[in-house]
Structures are given as structure tokens and as C-alpha cells.
Amino acid sequence: MTTTTRPPSGSAAQVEHIPARTASPGRRPLLDVVIPVYNEENDLRPCVERLHRHLGDTFPYPFQITIADNASTDRTLEIAHELSDRIPEVFVLHLGDKGRGRALRAAWGISRAPVLAYMDVDLSTGLGAFLPLVAPLLSGHSQLAIGSRLAPGARVVRGPKRTVISRCYNRLLRVTLRVRFSDAQCGFKAIRRDAARELLPLVADNGWFFDTELLVLAERSGLRIHEVPVDW
């Protein structure tokens, strides 16, 4: 069963959201991993299956995976529902408009999990960083956690052009906004639900800049941001 509800504040999209069930009856998931997708019919199934296996093998608490579809025009939504029907921990959220920030705002806004995360569908980030990413949030040590391709210990394989663009962008943020975090745009982040409730109404962007704006607001609010070096 799928229900339709009014979108969270700040989103103009109609949201077709997940049924009211949990991965295990009576056990609220402690972690909700959101995967925003737009026309990802080729990558979605292997991504979700691999992520589900990894979390099932390594994450010691109840979890769920939310596929947040951004108005896909291919078979992405169909495949998402197939995965949800087959895997109890997988849920589907569908939005009528595009935008990664819009998808995260909607998915995080309705989630019951105390720790909310997201990652890119291409699984560019090594999954071994997942537990180090969310552990400080589960313990209450930090309110946000980000994967960083620029932190000491990170191992990155990417083209020189993208590396230069990424370093210049993050350098620009440090110079103009005086931020202390090292990597604003890595598609691997987590936040405590209470912090998300505080920050999401303040974030104006629904697209690519959503991550940066969220982190800047968090830092200026005095929230603790934990950085995890990642393999990329």
C-alpha cells in the first residue's frame, strides 16, 4: 500500500511515501539510509542489494533503506518497488519534482529513525566507512557526520579535472564563509534526526547546493560535525 501526503515544509513536490511499516515488527530502525535517484534504472538494483548485504553483515542495529525517486522517467520507480516488495528493509518515496535536496528534505522529514544518512547510487564511497560515519551520531558525540575525500587518510581515484574543481570549491568555502569542514559535496553524509528537524526548515536550496547550505548552517549553529576519510 502507498499513501499520498502533504510534502514537508519547503518542498512544493507531491510526495508518494513509504507504507507505515518497519524492517522488524516492534523494532524502530536506528538508521535510515536515503538514496536519491533520477533515471537510475541500471544502477539502482545492484546498489541497493550491495548496500543491504553490507548493512546486514556489519551494522548491529535495525536499519532501513529509503529509495527517494526524483520524477524519474525510466524504470527506476518500478525497480524501486520491486526491491521494496522483495526486501523488508527497503522503502520507496516518490517525488514529482527533481532535486537531491528536495528528496532528502522529504525523506528525512518523515523518517522515524534517530540517525538519517544518504549516499549516492553509484556507491563511489567505500562502504567500510559506514559504521565510522554513523557511530558518533548514535553515541551522541556529534550531530552531523560527513565523508571527506580531502581529509588525511582518504584514498581517492578520480580525474585531475574533478579533483581540481573539488579542491577549489572547498577552498572557496573556507576563504569566503570561514567554514572548517573539508569536503562539502561528498555524497556520503549522516545527521541526527533532532538536528535535521532544527536545520531543514532553514535550508533554502533544493538542489546541488543543499549539502553545503546544511553544513554551513550546522557549523554556525554550533553543532559538532564529524569527518570520516573515505575511499572514493
CSV table of N, CA, C and O in Angstrom, one decimal, residues 95-215:
chain,number,residue,atom,x,y,z
A,95,LEU,N,8.8,11.5,-5.6
A,95,LEU,CA,8.5,13.0,-5.7
A,95,LEU,C,8.3,13.3,-7.1
A,95,LEU,O,8.9,12.8,-8.0
A,96,GLY,N,7.4,14.3,-7.3
A,96,GLY,CA,7.1,14.7,-8.7
A,96,GLY,C,8.0,15.7,-9.3
A,96,GLY,O,7.9,16.0,-10.5
A,97,ASP,N,9.0,16.2,-8.5
A,97,ASP,CA,9.9,17.2,-9.0
A,97,ASP,C,11.4,16.7,-8.7
A,97,ASP,O,11.6,15.9,-7.8
A,98,LYS,N,12.3,17.2,-9.5
A,98,LYS,CA,13.7,16.8,-9.3
A,98,LYS,C,14.4,17.6,-8.3
A,98,LYS,O,13.9,18.7,-7.8
A,99,GLY,N,15.6,17.1,-7.8
A,99,GLY,CA,16.4,17.9,-6.9
A,99,GLY,C,16.8,17.0,-5.7
A,99,GLY,O,16.0,16.5,-5.0
A,100,ARG,N,18.1,16.8,-5.5
A,100,ARG,CA,18.6,16.0,-4.5
A,100,ARG,C,18.2,16.5,-3.1
A,100,ARG,O,17.8,15.8,-2.2
A,101,GLY,N,18.3,17.8,-2.9
A,101,GLY,CA,17.9,18.4,-1.7
A,101,GLY,C,16.5,18.2,-1.4
A,101,GLY,O,16.1,18.0,-0.2
A,102,ARG,N,15.6,18.3,-2.4
A,102,ARG,CA,14.2,18.1,-2.2
A,102,ARG,C,13.9,16.7,-1.7
A,102,ARG,O,13.1,16.4,-0.9
A,103,ALA,N,14.6,15.7,-2.3
A,103,ALA,CA,14.5,14.3,-2.0
A,103,ALA,C,14.9,14.1,-0.5
A,103,ALA,O,14.2,13.4,0.3
A,104,LEU,N,16.0,14.6,-0.1
A,104,LEU,CA,16.5,14.4,1.3
A,104,LEU,C,15.6,15.1,2.3
A,104,LEU,O,15.3,14.6,3.3
A,105,ARG,N,15.1,16.3,1.9
A,105,ARG,CA,14.2,17.0,2.8
A,105,ARG,C,13.0,16.2,3.1
A,105,ARG,O,12.5,16.1,4.2
A,106,ALA,N,12.4,15.6,2.0
A,106,ALA,CA,11.2,14.9,2.1
A,106,ALA,C,11.4,13.6,2.9
A,106,ALA,O,10.7,13.2,3.8
A,107,ALA,N,12.5,12.8,2.5
A,107,ALA,CA,12.7,11.5,3.2
A,107,ALA,C,13.1,11.7,4.6
A,107,ALA,O,12.6,11.0,5.5
A,108,TRP,N,14.0,12.6,4.9
A,108,TRP,CA,14.4,12.8,6.3
A,108,TRP,C,13.2,13.4,7.1
A,108,TRP,O,13.1,13.2,8.3
A,109,GLY,N,12.4,14.2,6.5
A,109,GLY,CA,11.3,14.8,7.2
A,109,GLY,C,10.2,13.8,7.7
A,109,GLY,O,9.5,14.1,8.7
A,110,ILE,N,10.1,12.7,7.1
A,110,ILE,CA,9.1,11.7,7.5
A,110,ILE,C,9.7,10.5,8.2
A,110,ILE,O,8.9,9.6,8.7
A,111,SER,N,11.0,10.4,8.2
A,111,SER,CA,11.6,9.2,8.8
A,111,SER,C,11.5,9.2,10.3
A,111,SER,O,11.5,10.2,11.0
A,112,ARG,N,11.4,8.0,10.9
A,112,ARG,CA,11.3,7.8,12.4
A,112,ARG,C,12.7,7.4,13.0
A,112,ARG,O,12.8,7.3,14.2
A,113,ALA,N,13.7,7.2,12.1
A,113,ALA,CA,15.0,6.7,12.6
A,113,ALA,C,15.7,7.9,13.3
A,113,ALA,O,15.7,9.0,12.8
A,114,PRO,N,16.4,7.7,14.4
A,114,PRO,CA,17.1,8.7,15.1
A,114,PRO,C,18.4,9.2,14.3
A,114,PRO,O,18.9,10.3,14.5
A,115,VAL,N,18.9,8.3,13.4
A,115,VAL,CA,20.1,8.7,12.6
A,115,VAL,C,19.7,8.6,11.1
A,115,VAL,O,19.2,7.5,10.7
A,116,LEU,N,19.9,9.7,10.4
A,116,LEU,CA,19.5,9.7,9.0
A,116,LEU,C,20.7,9.9,8.1
A,116,LEU,O,21.6,10.7,8.5
A,117,ALA,N,20.8,9.2,7.1
A,117,ALA,CA,22.0,9.2,6.2
A,117,ALA,C,21.6,9.3,4.8
A,117,ALA,O,20.5,9.1,4.4
A,118,TYR,N,22.6,9.6,3.9
A,118,TYR,CA,22.3,9.4,2.5
A,118,TYR,C,23.6,9.1,1.8
A,118,TYR,O,24.7,9.4,2.2
A,119,MET,N,23.5,8.5,0.6
A,119,MET,CA,24.7,8.2,-0.2
A,119,MET,C,24.2,8.1,-1.7
A,119,MET,O,23.1,7.9,-2.0
A,120,ASP,N,25.2,8.4,-2.6
A,120,ASP,CA,24.9,8.3,-4.0
A,120,ASP,C,24.7,6.9,-4.5
A,120,ASP,O,25.3,6.0,-3.9
A,121,VAL,N,23.9,6.8,-5.5
A,121,VAL,CA,23.5,5.5,-6.0
A,121,VAL,C,24.7,4.7,-6.7
A,121,VAL,O,24.7,3.5,-6.8
A,122,ASP,N,25.7,5.4,-7.1
A,122,ASP,CA,26.9,4.8,-7.7
A,122,ASP,C,27.8,4.1,-6.7
A,122,ASP,O,28.8,3.5,-7.1
A,123,LEU,N,27.5,4.3,-5.4
A,123,LEU,CA,28.4,3.7,-4.4
A,123,LEU,C,29.9,4.0,-4.6
A,123,LEU,O,30.7,3.2,-4.4
A,124,SER,N,30.1,5.3,-4.9
A,124,SER,CA,31.5,5.7,-5.1
A,124,SER,C,32.3,5.6,-3.8
A,124,SER,O,33.5,5.4,-3.8
A,125,THR,N,31.6,5.8,-2.7
A,125,THR,CA,32.3,5.8,-1.4
A,125,THR,C,32.4,4.3,-0.9
A,125,THR,O,31.4,3.6,-0.9
A,126,GLY,N,33.5,3.9,-0.4
A,126,GLY,CA,33.7,2.6,0.2
A,126,GLY,C,32.8,2.4,1.3
A,126,GLY,O,32.7,3.2,2.3
A,127,LEU,N,32.0,1.3,1.3
A,127,LEU,CA,31.0,1.0,2.4
A,127,LEU,C,31.7,0.7,3.7
A,127,LEU,O,31.0,0.8,4.7
A,128,GLY,N,32.9,0.5,3.8
A,128,GLY,CA,33.6,0.3,5.0
A,128,GLY,C,33.6,1.5,5.9
A,128,GLY,O,33.8,1.4,7.1
A,129,ALA,N,33.3,2.7,5.4
A,129,ALA,CA,33.2,3.9,6.2
A,129,ALA,C,31.9,4.1,6.8
A,129,ALA,O,31.7,5.1,7.6
A,130,PHE,N,30.9,3.2,6.6
A,130,PHE,CA,29.6,3.5,7.1
A,130,PHE,C,29.5,3.5,8.6
A,130,PHE,O,28.9,4.4,9.2
A,131,LEU,N,30.0,2.5,9.2
A,131,LEU,CA,29.9,2.4,10.7
A,131,LEU,C,30.7,3.6,11.3
A,131,LEU,O,30.2,4.2,12.3
A,132,PRO,N,31.9,3.9,10.9
A,132,PRO,CA,32.6,5.1,11.4
A,132,PRO,C,31.8,6.4,11.2
A,132,PRO,O,31.9,7.3,12.0
A,133,LEU,N,31.0,6.4,10.1
A,133,LEU,CA,30.2,7.6,9.8
A,133,LEU,C,29.1,7.8,10.9
A,133,LEU,O,28.9,8.9,11.4
A,134,VAL,N,28.4,6.7,11.2
A,134,VAL,CA,27.2,6.9,12.0
A,134,VAL,C,27.4,6.6,13.5
A,134,VAL,O,26.6,7.1,14.3
A,135,ALA,N,28.5,6.0,13.8
A,135,ALA,CA,28.8,5.7,15.2
A,135,ALA,C,28.8,6.9,16.1
A,135,ALA,O,28.2,6.9,17.2
A,136,PRO,N,29.5,8.0,15.7
A,136,PRO,CA,29.4,9.2,16.6
A,136,PRO,C,28.0,9.8,16.8
A,136,PRO,O,27.8,10.5,17.8
A,137,LEU,N,27.2,9.6,15.8
A,137,LEU,CA,25.8,10.1,15.9
A,137,LEU,C,24.9,9.2,16.8
A,137,LEU,O,24.1,9.7,17.6
A,138,LEU,N,25.1,7.9,16.7
A,138,LEU,CA,24.4,7.0,17.6
A,138,LEU,C,24.8,7.2,19.1
A,138,LEU,O,24.0,7.1,20.0
A,139,SER,N,26.1,7.6,19.3
A,139,SER,CA,26.6,7.7,20.7
A,139,SER,C,26.2,9.1,21.2
A,139,SER,O,26.3,9.4,22.4
A,140,GLY,N,25.9,10.1,20.3
A,140,GLY,CA,25.6,11.4,20.8
A,140,GLY,C,26.8,12.3,20.8
A,140,GLY,O,26.7,13.5,21.1
A,141,HIS,N,28.0,11.8,20.3
A,141,HIS,CA,29.2,12.6,20.3
A,141,HIS,C,29.1,13.8,19.3
A,141,HIS,O,29.6,14.9,19.5
A,142,SER,N,28.4,13.5,18.1
A,142,SER,CA,28.3,14.6,17.1
A,142,SER,C,26.8,14.6,16.6
A,142,SER,O,26.1,13.7,16.8
A,143,GLN,N,26.5,15.8,16.0
A,143,GLN,CA,25.2,15.9,15.4
A,143,GLN,C,25.2,15.6,13.9
A,143,GLN,O,24.1,15.2,13.3
A,144,LEU,N,26.3,15.8,13.2
A,144,LEU,CA,26.4,15.5,11.8
A,144,LEU,C,27.7,14.8,11.6
A,144,LEU,O,28.7,14.9,12.3
A,145,ALA,N,27.7,14.0,10.5
A,145,ALA,CA,29.0,13.3,10.1
A,145,ALA,C,29.1,13.3,8.5
A,145,ALA,O,28.0,13.2,7.9
A,146,ILE,N,30.2,13.6,8.0
A,146,ILE,CA,30.4,13.7,6.6
A,146,ILE,C,31.6,12.9,6.2
A,146,ILE,O,32.6,12.8,6.8
A,147,GLY,N,31.5,12.2,5.0
A,147,GLY,CA,32.6,11.6,4.4
A,147,GLY,C,33.4,12.7,3.7
A,147,GLY,O,32.9,13.6,3.1
A,148,SER,N,34.8,12.5,3.8
A,148,SER,CA,35.6,13.5,3.2
A,148,SER,C,36.7,12.9,2.3
A,148,SER,O,37.4,12.0,2.8
A,149,ARG,N,36.8,13.3,1.1
A,149,ARG,CA,37.8,12.9,0.2
A,149,ARG,C,39.1,13.7,0.3
A,149,ARG,O,40.1,13.4,-0.3
A,150,LEU,N,39.0,14.7,1.2
A,150,LEU,CA,40.2,15.6,1.3
A,150,LEU,C,40.8,15.5,2.7
A,150,LEU,O,41.8,16.2,2.9
A,151,ALA,N,40.2,14.7,3.6
A,151,ALA,CA,40.8,14.5,4.9
A,151,ALA,C,42.0,13.6,4.9
A,151,ALA,O,42.1,12.7,4.0
A,152,PRO,N,42.9,13.8,5.8
A,152,PRO,CA,44.1,12.8,5.9
A,152,PRO,C,43.6,11.4,6.0
A,152,PRO,O,42.7,11.1,6.8
A,153,GLY,N,44.2,10.5,5.3
A,153,GLY,CA,43.8,9.1,5.3
A,153,GLY,C,42.8,8.7,4.2
A,153,GLY,O,42.6,7.5,4.0
A,154,ALA,N,42.2,9.7,3.5
A,154,ALA,CA,41.3,9.4,2.4
A,154,ALA,C,42.1,8.9,1.2
A,154,ALA,O,43.2,9.3,1.0
A,155,ARG,N,41.5,7.9,0.5
A,155,ARG,CA,42.1,7.4,-0.7
A,155,ARG,C,41.2,7.6,-1.9
A,155,ARG,O,40.1,7.1,-1.9
A,156,VAL,N,41.6,8.4,-2.8
A,156,VAL,CA,40.7,8.9,-3.9
A,156,VAL,C,41.3,8.6,-5.3
A,156,VAL,O,42.5,8.9,-5.5
A,157,VAL,N,40.5,8.0,-6.1
A,157,VAL,CA,40.9,7.8,-7.5
A,157,VAL,C,39.9,8.5,-8.4
A,157,VAL,O,38.7,8.0,-8.5
A,158,ARG,N,40.2,9.6,-9.0
A,158,ARG,CA,39.4,10.3,-9.8
A,158,ARG,C,40.2,11.2,-10.8
A,158,ARG,O,41.4,11.3,-10.6
A,159,GLY,N,39.6,11.7,-11.8
A,159,GLY,CA,40.3,12.5,-12.8
A,159,GLY,C,40.8,13.8,-12.3
A,159,GLY,O,40.3,14.3,-11.3
A,160,PRO,N,41.9,14.3,-12.8
A,160,PRO,CA,42.5,15.5,-12.3
A,160,PRO,C,41.6,16.7,-12.4
A,160,PRO,O,41.6,17.6,-11.5
A,161,LYS,N,40.8,16.8,-13.4
A,161,LYS,CA,39.9,18.0,-13.6
A,161,LYS,C,38.9,18.0,-12.4
A,161,LYS,O,38.7,19.1,-11.8
A,162,ARG,N,38.3,16.9,-12.1
A,162,ARG,CA,37.3,16.9,-11.0
A,162,ARG,C,38.0,17.1,-9.6
A,162,ARG,O,37.4,17.7,-8.7
A,163,THR,N,39.2,16.6,-9.5
A,163,THR,CA,40.0,16.9,-8.3
A,163,THR,C,40.2,18.3,-8.0
A,163,THR,O,40.0,18.9,-6.9
A,164,VAL,N,40.6,19.0,-9.1
A,164,VAL,CA,40.9,20.4,-9.0
A,164,VAL,C,39.6,21.2,-8.7
A,164,VAL,O,39.6,22.1,-7.9
A,165,ILE,N,38.5,20.9,-9.4
A,165,ILE,CA,37.3,21.6,-9.2
A,165,ILE,C,36.8,21.4,-7.7
A,165,ILE,O,36.4,22.4,-7.0
A,166,SER,N,36.9,20.2,-7.2
A,166,SER,CA,36.5,19.9,-5.8
A,166,SER,C,37.4,20.7,-4.8
A,166,SER,O,36.8,21.3,-3.9
A,167,ARG,N,38.7,20.7,-5.0
A,167,ARG,CA,39.6,21.4,-4.1
A,167,ARG,C,39.3,22.9,-4.1
A,167,ARG,O,39.3,23.6,-3.1
A,168,CYS,N,39.1,23.4,-5.3
A,168,CYS,CA,38.9,24.9,-5.5
A,168,CYS,C,37.6,25.3,-4.8
A,168,CYS,O,37.5,26.3,-4.1
A,169,TYR,N,36.5,24.4,-5.0
A,169,TYR,CA,35.2,24.7,-4.4
A,169,TYR,C,35.3,24.8,-2.9
A,169,TYR,O,34.9,25.7,-2.2
A,170,ASN,N,36.0,23.8,-2.3
A,170,ASN,CA,36.1,23.7,-0.8
A,170,ASN,C,37.0,24.8,-0.3
A,170,ASN,O,36.8,25.3,0.8
A,171,ARG,N,38.0,25.1,-1.1
A,171,ARG,CA,38.9,26.2,-0.7
A,171,ARG,C,38.1,27.5,-0.7
A,171,ARG,O,38.3,28.4,0.2
A,172,LEU,N,37.3,27.7,-1.7
A,172,LEU,CA,36.5,28.9,-1.8
A,172,LEU,C,35.6,29.1,-0.6
A,172,LEU,O,35.4,30.2,0.0
A,173,LEU,N,35.0,27.9,-0.1
A,173,LEU,CA,34.1,28.0,1.0
A,173,LEU,C,34.9,28.4,2.3
A,173,LEU,O,34.4,29.2,3.1
A,174,ARG,N,36.1,27.8,2.4
A,174,ARG,CA,36.9,28.2,3.6
A,174,ARG,C,37.3,29.6,3.6
A,174,ARG,O,37.3,30.3,4.7
A,175,VAL,N,37.6,30.2,2.5
A,175,VAL,CA,38.0,31.6,2.4
A,175,VAL,C,36.9,32.5,2.6
A,175,VAL,O,37.0,33.5,3.3
A,176,THR,N,35.7,32.3,1.9
A,176,THR,CA,34.6,33.2,1.9
A,176,THR,C,33.7,33.1,3.1
A,176,THR,O,33.2,34.1,3.6
A,177,LEU,N,33.5,31.8,3.5
A,177,LEU,CA,32.5,31.6,4.6
A,177,LEU,C,33.2,31.2,5.9
A,177,LEU,O,32.5,31.0,6.9
A,178,ARG,N,34.5,31.0,5.9
A,178,ARG,CA,35.2,30.6,7.1
A,178,ARG,C,34.8,29.3,7.7
A,178,ARG,O,34.8,29.2,8.9
A,179,VAL,N,34.4,28.4,6.8
A,179,VAL,CA,34.0,27.1,7.3
A,179,VAL,C,35.2,26.2,7.7
A,179,VAL,O,36.3,26.4,7.2
A,180,ARG,N,35.0,25.2,8.5
A,180,ARG,CA,36.1,24.4,9.0
A,180,ARG,C,36.0,23.0,8.4
A,180,ARG,O,37.0,22.3,8.5
A,181,PHE,N,34.9,22.6,7.9
A,181,PHE,CA,34.8,21.2,7.3
A,181,PHE,C,35.6,21.2,6.0
A,181,PHE,O,35.7,22.2,5.3
A,182,SER,N,36.0,20.0,5.6
A,182,SER,CA,37.0,19.9,4.5
A,182,SER,C,36.3,19.6,3.1
A,182,SER,O,36.9,19.9,2.1
A,183,ASP,N,35.1,18.9,3.1
A,183,ASP,CA,34.6,18.4,1.9
A,183,ASP,C,33.0,18.6,1.9
A,183,ASP,O,32.3,17.7,2.6
A,184,ALA,N,32.5,19.6,1.3
A,184,ALA,CA,31.1,19.9,1.4
A,184,ALA,C,30.2,19.0,0.5
A,184,ALA,O,29.1,18.7,0.8
A,185,GLN,N,30.8,18.5,-0.6
A,185,GLN,CA,29.9,17.8,-1.6
A,185,GLN,C,30.1,16.3,-1.7
A,185,GLN,O,29.5,15.7,-2.6
A,186,CYS,N,30.8,15.7,-0.9
A,186,CYS,CA,30.9,14.2,-0.9
A,186,CYS,C,29.5,13.6,-0.6
A,186,CYS,O,28.9,14.0,0.3
A,187,GLY,N,29.1,12.7,-1.5
A,187,GLY,CA,27.7,12.2,-1.4
A,187,GLY,C,27.7,11.1,-0.4
A,187,GLY,O,27.2,9.9,-0.7
A,188,PHE,N,28.0,11.4,0.9
A,188,PHE,CA,28.1,10.4,1.9
A,188,PHE,C,28.0,11.1,3.3
A,188,PHE,O,29.0,11.6,3.8
A,189,LYS,N,26.8,11.3,3.8
A,189,LYS,CA,26.6,12.1,5.0
A,189,LYS,C,25.6,11.5,5.9
A,189,LYS,O,24.7,10.7,5.5
A,190,ALA,N,25.6,11.9,7.2
A,190,ALA,CA,24.6,11.5,8.1
A,190,ALA,C,24.3,12.6,9.1
A,190,ALA,O,25.1,13.5,9.4
A,191,ILE,N,23.1,12.6,9.7
A,191,ILE,CA,22.7,13.6,10.6
A,191,ILE,C,21.7,13.0,11.6
A,191,ILE,O,21.0,12.1,11.3
A,192,ARG,N,21.8,13.5,12.9
A,192,ARG,CA,20.8,13.1,13.8
A,192,ARG,C,19.4,13.7,13.5
A,192,ARG,O,19.4,14.8,13.0
A,193,ARG,N,18.4,12.9,13.8
A,193,ARG,CA,17.1,13.4,13.4
A,193,ARG,C,16.7,14.7,14.1
A,193,ARG,O,16.1,15.6,13.5
A,194,ASP,N,17.1,14.9,15.4
A,194,ASP,CA,16.8,16.1,16.1
A,194,ASP,C,17.5,17.3,15.4
A,194,ASP,O,16.9,18.4,15.4
A,195,ALA,N,18.7,17.1,15.0
A,195,ALA,CA,19.4,18.2,14.3
A,195,ALA,C,18.8,18.5,12.9
A,195,ALA,O,18.7,19.6,12.5
A,196,ALA,N,18.3,17.4,12.2
A,196,ALA,CA,17.7,17.6,11.0
A,196,ALA,C,16.4,18.5,11.1
A,196,ALA,O,16.1,19.4,10.3
A,197,ARG,N,15.6,18.1,12.2
A,197,ARG,CA,14.4,18.9,12.4
A,197,ARG,C,14.7,20.4,12.7
A,197,ARG,O,13.9,21.3,12.3
A,198,GLU,N,15.9,20.7,13.3
A,198,GLU,CA,16.2,22.0,13.5
A,198,GLU,C,16.7,22.8,12.3
A,198,GLU,O,16.4,23.9,12.1
A,199,LEU,N,17.5,22.1,11.4
A,199,LEU,CA,18.1,22.7,10.3
A,199,LEU,C,17.3,22.7,9.0
A,199,LEU,O,17.4,23.7,8.2
A,200,LEU,N,16.6,21.7,8.7
A,200,LEU,CA,15.9,21.6,7.4
A,200,LEU,C,15.0,22.8,7.1
A,200,LEU,O,15.0,23.2,6.0
A,201,PRO,N,14.2,23.3,8.1
A,201,PRO,CA,13.4,24.5,7.7
A,201,PRO,C,14.2,25.7,7.3
A,201,PRO,O,13.7,26.6,6.7
A,202,LEU,N,15.5,25.7,7.7
A,202,LEU,CA,16.4,26.9,7.4
A,202,LEU,C,17.1,26.8,6.0
A,202,LEU,O,17.6,27.8,5.5
A,203,VAL,N,17.1,25.6,5.4
A,203,VAL,CA,17.8,25.4,4.2
A,203,VAL,C,16.9,25.8,3.0
A,203,VAL,O,15.8,25.3,2.9
A,204,ALA,N,17.4,26.7,2.2
A,204,ALA,CA,16.6,27.2,1.1
A,204,ALA,C,16.7,26.4,-0.2
A,204,ALA,O,15.8,26.3,-1.0
A,205,ASP,N,17.9,25.9,-0.4
A,205,ASP,CA,18.2,25.2,-1.7
A,205,ASP,C,17.6,23.8,-1.7
A,205,ASP,O,17.8,23.0,-0.7
A,206,ASN,N,17.1,23.4,-2.8
A,206,ASN,CA,16.6,22.0,-3.0
A,206,ASN,C,17.4,21.2,-4.0
A,206,ASN,O,17.0,20.1,-4.4
A,207,GLY,N,18.5,21.7,-4.4
A,207,GLY,CA,19.3,21.0,-5.5
A,207,GLY,C,20.7,20.7,-5.0
A,207,GLY,O,20.9,20.3,-3.9
A,208,TRP,N,21.6,21.0,-5.9
A,208,TRP,CA,23.0,20.6,-5.6
A,208,TRP,C,23.7,21.3,-4.4
A,208,TRP,O,24.5,20.7,-3.8
A,209,PHE,N,23.2,22.5,-4.1
A,209,PHE,CA,23.9,23.3,-3.0
A,209,PHE,C,23.3,22.9,-1.6
A,209,PHE,O,23.8,23.5,-0.6
A,210,PHE,N,22.3,22.0,-1.6
A,210,PHE,CA,21.7,21.7,-0.4
A,210,PHE,C,22.7,21.2,0.7
A,210,PHE,O,22.7,21.7,1.8
A,211,ASP,N,23.6,20.4,0.3
A,211,ASP,CA,24.7,19.9,1.2
A,211,ASP,C,25.5,21.0,1.9
A,211,ASP,O,25.6,21.0,3.1
A,212,THR,N,25.9,21.9,1.0
A,212,THR,CA,26.8,23.0,1.5
A,212,THR,C,26.0,23.9,2.5
A,212,THR,O,26.5,24.2,3.6
A,213,GLU,N,24.8,24.2,2.1
A,213,GLU,CA,24.0,25.1,2.9
A,213,GLU,C,23.7,24.4,4.3
A,213,GLU,O,23.8,25.1,5.3
A,214,LEU,N,23.4,23.2,4.3
A,214,LEU,CA,23.1,22.4,5.5
A,214,LEU,C,24.3,22.4,6.4
A,214,LEU,O,24.2,22.7,7.6
A,215,LEU,N,25.5,22.2,5.9
A,215,LEU,CA,26.7,22.2,6.7
A,215,LEU,C,27.1,23.6,7.3
A,215,LEU,O,27.5,23.7,8.4
